[in-house]
Amino acid sequence: MTQPQTTWTDRPEGGGMFALWLIRTIARRAGRRVARLLLFPITVYFLFMRGPERRASRNYLQRALGRRTSWWDGARHVHTFASTILDRVFLLGGPIDRFDVRVDGLDALHAALDQGRGALLFGSHHGSFEVLRVLATRTPQYTIKIVLDKKQSPAMTQLLDALNPALAANIIDASQDGPSIVMDIQRATAEGALVSLLVDRVRPGEPWLPARFLGGSARFPTSPWLIASALKVPVALGFGLYRGGNHYDLAFELFSDGVDIPRQARAEALSALIQRYAGRLEHYVRQAPYNWFNFYDFWHDDDGHTFDDAAVQRRTAARAGDAGDHPDNARDRA
């Protein structure tokens, strides 16, 4: 299968350097309440000036809501995204007690980390990944590292450097070559760290497999699962759902105590893992549909994918064969 001509990497980084600088400056000088007033013109601008993102939002919302969507649905979707962008300033650089964060599943995450093997925390572009900073305050005994492509996300990198140098120092740069990324992750988990990465986007040229998701065929990268299998550490899922105002729900699930992908059944094992992950992602998407922040064609409907069982098995075997035995294709998960 060929990659589509336009991918998420071709679109400007969400927010952009100037927009994030402007939001950060106003937020820190005038406060969150005043800065939130800016979200309304930002929402209108985004809806009128970012056509591809607007169409992607409409396509997604129709799948998630199961009905025809209105202009108001699109505005609410974008406003939710803009709200989490604004809150980055406060979640990364200020006291987080201004937020009401309800946490579920933290005991399971602690139990995994207490084994002393480190752990992987798989997130997505659904909700706010920055709200995971709550972990740093509630679990100060654990080191948290984040896999982030500094070249693909320069605005986010600059924001981290400016607001939280200590957190920025714990970034694993995903713009490195694949083996270097894997070695850095392995070193961190060997020291007992929690390594967080986003696993819902496929970079151009990166191995992927299809999975059923919101009624269609979506692509998910295989690299995170190959890394997990190689390291044999616990894998947890994390979702930071924005509920409006200053309210967030932070949910953790232990996905596996140790991923095993046997060589003789690699295609089937990879497909089952990714499909299971897609099912959990869909569960949380249904809970908070306006938290979906993949503003591009996530389903690639023009590929003509179907879910005829025989066709899926053929595609899965072919794509799993392309993935190779080693997780050297690891890249940005952010």
XYZ file of C-alpha atoms in Angstrom:
334
model
C 0.000 0.000 0.000
C 1.227 3.467 -0.752
C 1.202 6.305 1.701
C -1.344 9.054 1.035
C 0.015 12.195 -0.534
C -0.896 14.246 2.533
C -0.224 13.006 6.058
C -0.447 14.535 9.527
C 3.252 15.438 9.317
C 2.496 17.735 6.362
C 0.184 19.942 8.407
C 1.424 22.746 10.691
C 2.022 21.770 14.305
C -1.111 22.307 16.380
C -0.938 25.838 17.729
C 2.347 26.755 16.053
C 5.266 28.603 17.625
C 3.764 32.092 17.485
C 0.338 30.969 18.701
C 1.808 29.073 21.649
C 4.093 31.998 22.501
C 1.127 34.409 22.393
C -1.073 32.154 24.521
C 1.750 31.577 26.991
C 2.497 35.298 27.313
C -1.130 36.333 27.821
C -1.866 33.426 30.140
C 1.093 34.101 32.411
C 0.475 37.853 32.568
C -3.316 38.000 32.638
C -4.215 34.596 34.031
C -6.173 31.636 32.767
C -9.598 33.259 33.020
C -8.676 36.159 30.742
C -6.735 33.927 28.361
C -9.759 31.670 27.935
C -11.606 34.583 26.335
C -9.162 34.298 23.434
C -10.299 30.768 22.722
C -13.455 31.952 20.990
C -11.747 33.972 18.211
C -9.133 31.216 17.916
C -11.929 28.693 17.388
C -13.566 30.821 14.699
C -10.226 31.362 12.943
C -9.464 27.647 12.986
C -12.868 26.736 11.559
C -12.686 29.237 8.712
C -8.982 29.124 7.826
C -7.983 25.483 8.341
C -10.102 23.668 5.763
C -8.426 20.223 5.904
C -8.683 20.144 9.693
C -12.322 21.276 9.569
C -13.214 18.484 7.154
C -11.309 15.919 9.222
C -13.195 17.070 12.316
C -16.541 16.667 10.560
C -15.636 13.188 9.311
C -14.526 12.090 12.761
C -17.521 13.568 14.599
C -19.970 11.830 12.288
C -18.308 8.524 13.168
C -18.086 9.214 16.893
C -21.536 10.755 17.336
C -23.342 8.547 14.826
C -25.297 11.422 13.292
C -25.044 14.393 10.984
C -23.000 17.080 12.651
C -23.588 20.802 12.878
C -21.350 23.847 12.844
C -21.744 23.915 16.615
C -20.310 20.405 16.921
C -17.238 21.481 14.963
C -16.854 24.621 17.068
C -17.114 22.625 20.279
C -14.508 20.180 18.981
C -12.016 22.929 18.144
C -12.735 24.857 21.343
C -11.985 21.737 23.394
C -8.668 21.384 21.581
C -7.819 25.058 22.106
C -8.685 24.758 25.803
C -6.170 21.958 26.305
C -3.519 23.932 24.402
C -4.039 26.851 26.784
C -3.923 24.575 29.807
C -0.507 23.307 28.735
C 0.919 26.566 30.045
C -0.424 25.875 33.529
C -0.073 22.098 33.580
C 3.578 22.268 32.567
C 4.757 25.394 34.314
C 2.614 26.167 37.318
C 0.973 24.628 40.347
C -1.601 22.126 39.150
C -3.831 22.447 42.197
C -5.837 25.020 40.223
C -7.219 22.039 38.276
C -9.735 19.502 39.487
C -8.203 16.215 38.297
C -10.004 12.981 39.076
C -7.614 10.021 38.842
C -8.631 6.410 38.305
C -6.383 3.356 38.050
C -3.306 4.822 39.733
C -2.937 1.813 42.033
C -2.536 -0.509 39.046
C 0.165 1.749 37.610
C 1.979 1.837 40.954
C 1.843 -1.948 41.183
C 3.460 -2.247 37.754
C 6.233 0.220 38.605
C 6.871 -1.361 41.989
C 8.116 -4.468 40.187
C 11.298 -2.489 39.511
C 11.359 -3.208 35.767
C 10.151 0.194 34.669
C 7.067 0.465 32.481
C 5.731 1.893 29.232
C 2.757 4.250 29.297
C 0.953 4.356 25.955
C -1.088 7.473 25.279
C -2.786 9.023 22.280
C -3.905 12.312 20.795
C -7.205 11.888 22.606
C -7.390 14.331 25.467
C -4.496 16.075 27.164
C -1.232 14.209 27.559
C 0.141 17.124 29.590
C -2.294 16.426 32.426
C -0.211 13.317 33.061
C 2.097 15.705 34.911
C -0.232 14.984 37.814
C 1.793 11.788 38.109
C 4.892 13.779 39.007
C 3.132 15.240 42.029
C 1.352 12.072 43.146
C 4.203 9.666 42.404
C 7.381 11.693 43.057
C 9.309 8.494 43.741
C 9.162 7.527 40.059
C 11.046 9.063 37.144
C 8.827 9.908 34.171
C 10.318 10.225 30.701
C 8.489 11.346 27.561
C 9.228 10.309 23.987
C 8.873 13.406 21.794
C 10.147 14.286 18.331
C 11.811 17.652 18.876
C 12.071 18.356 15.156
C 8.415 17.596 14.436
C 7.200 19.453 17.548
C 9.469 22.513 17.927
C 6.781 24.665 19.540
C 6.089 22.069 22.193
C 9.817 21.620 22.767
C 10.301 25.365 23.275
C 7.312 25.491 25.614
C 8.764 22.708 27.750
C 12.185 24.353 27.837
C 10.655 27.650 28.945
C 8.120 26.373 31.481
C 9.620 23.227 32.934
C 13.331 22.642 32.246
C 13.366 19.656 34.609
C 10.669 17.917 32.595
C 12.367 18.921 29.333
C 15.541 17.219 30.550
C 13.627 13.933 30.700
C 12.646 14.011 27.029
C 13.738 11.109 24.829
C 14.187 12.680 21.404
C 12.328 10.607 18.803
C 14.021 12.411 15.916
C 17.015 10.114 16.485
C 17.485 6.939 14.485
C 15.376 3.979 15.569
C 18.071 1.971 17.394
C 19.086 5.020 19.456
C 15.484 5.604 20.531
C 15.093 1.982 21.575
C 18.362 2.081 23.518
C 17.277 5.237 25.366
C 13.923 3.671 26.253
C 15.626 0.460 27.352
C 18.086 2.394 29.522
C 15.268 4.360 31.148
C 13.127 1.329 31.954
C 16.168 -0.537 33.286
C 16.509 2.313 35.787
C 12.863 1.852 36.803
C 11.435 4.834 34.898
C 7.977 5.201 33.408
C 8.411 5.992 29.701
C 5.384 7.626 28.083
C 4.771 7.762 24.351
C 1.874 8.348 21.975
C 0.972 5.345 19.858
C -1.924 6.373 17.624
C -0.166 8.076 14.692
C 1.799 6.533 11.838
C 4.688 8.445 10.323
C 5.309 8.200 6.559
C 7.207 4.997 5.853
C 6.623 3.554 9.321
C 5.276 -0.030 9.567
C 1.606 -0.215 10.496
C -1.348 -2.561 10.708
C -5.056 -1.890 10.188
C -7.601 -2.181 12.985
C -11.327 -1.683 13.326
C -11.940 1.731 14.841
C -15.163 3.747 14.935
C -16.698 1.752 12.127
C -13.781 1.942 9.706
C -10.255 0.760 9.037
C -7.563 2.847 10.721
C -3.779 2.492 10.710
C -1.794 2.030 13.902
C 2.010 1.794 14.186
C 3.625 -1.521 15.055
C 6.842 -0.077 16.528
C 5.525 0.547 20.075
C 4.385 -3.046 20.382
C 7.673 -4.404 19.074
C 9.514 -2.249 21.608
C 7.266 -3.519 24.393
C 7.871 -7.111 23.322
C 11.633 -6.597 23.220
C 11.807 -4.952 26.657
C 9.364 -7.286 28.432
C 8.159 -4.554 30.787
C 4.602 -3.756 31.901
C 2.507 -1.692 29.491
C -0.170 0.680 30.765
C -2.599 2.938 28.920
C -3.189 6.545 29.962
C -5.985 8.952 28.992
C -6.331 12.566 30.172
C -9.873 13.623 29.274
C -10.843 17.298 29.391
C -14.315 17.739 30.894
C -14.687 21.504 30.593
C -13.776 24.384 32.876
C -10.862 23.243 35.018
C -11.953 19.588 35.190
C -9.965 16.611 33.905
C -10.384 12.859 34.244
C -7.117 10.927 34.277
C -7.523 7.185 33.691
C -4.898 4.440 33.738
C -5.242 0.805 32.743
C -2.703 -1.990 32.964
C -2.737 -3.316 29.407
C -0.177 -6.086 29.849
C 2.293 -7.258 32.469
C 4.645 -8.021 29.583
C 3.935 -8.098 25.848
C 4.920 -11.310 24.084
C 5.061 -11.466 20.280
C 6.256 -14.958 19.292
C 8.190 -15.124 16.034
C 6.149 -18.032 14.703
C 2.862 -16.149 15.138
C 4.005 -12.548 14.896
C 1.350 -11.363 12.448
C -1.510 -12.696 14.528
C -0.042 -11.424 17.812
C 0.608 -7.916 16.493
C -2.833 -7.697 14.943
C -4.503 -8.854 18.160
C -2.565 -6.350 20.286
C -3.325 -3.426 18.013
C -6.987 -4.373 17.688
C -7.279 -4.655 21.460
C -5.650 -1.235 21.871
C -7.970 0.271 19.244
C -10.911 -1.098 21.205
C -9.770 0.590 24.417
C -9.106 3.834 22.549
C -12.607 3.705 21.072
C -14.030 3.138 24.558
C -12.557 6.419 25.791
C -13.401 8.244 22.570
C -17.053 7.342 23.126
C -16.804 8.742 26.652
C -15.389 12.100 25.515
C -15.912 12.496 21.746
C -14.806 16.136 21.550
C -11.369 15.253 22.973
C -10.142 13.736 19.691
C -7.198 15.837 18.458
C -6.135 14.029 15.289
C -7.224 16.679 12.804
C -6.386 14.736 9.644
C -7.800 11.808 7.651
C -7.277 9.122 10.264
C -9.158 6.446 8.318
C -7.790 6.957 4.779
C -11.137 5.994 3.297
C -9.766 6.360 -0.217
C -7.593 3.265 0.330
C -10.634 1.084 -0.164
C -10.032 -0.946 3.002
C -12.706 -3.443 3.933
C -12.944 -5.791 6.835
C -13.567 -8.962 4.915
C -11.844 -11.491 7.215
C -9.734 -13.097 4.496
C -8.604 -9.704 3.195
C -7.660 -8.573 6.689
C -5.594 -11.700 7.268
C -3.699 -11.162 4.016
C -3.031 -7.484 4.777
C -2.003 -8.238 8.346
C 0.468 -10.913 7.328
C 1.977 -8.670 4.655
C 2.292 -5.627 6.920
C 3.648 -7.663 9.841
C 6.283 -9.072 7.522
C 7.322 -5.531 6.635
C 7.745 -4.669 10.320
C 10.921 -6.688 10.709
C 12.156 -8.553 13.753
C 13.522 -5.516 15.578
C 11.774 -2.325 16.672
C 14.287 -0.101 14.906
C 11.610 1.968 13.186
C 10.542 3.697 16.394
C 9.797 7.350 15.851
C 7.715 10.186 17.219
C 4.692 9.195 19.250
C 3.679 12.797 19.898
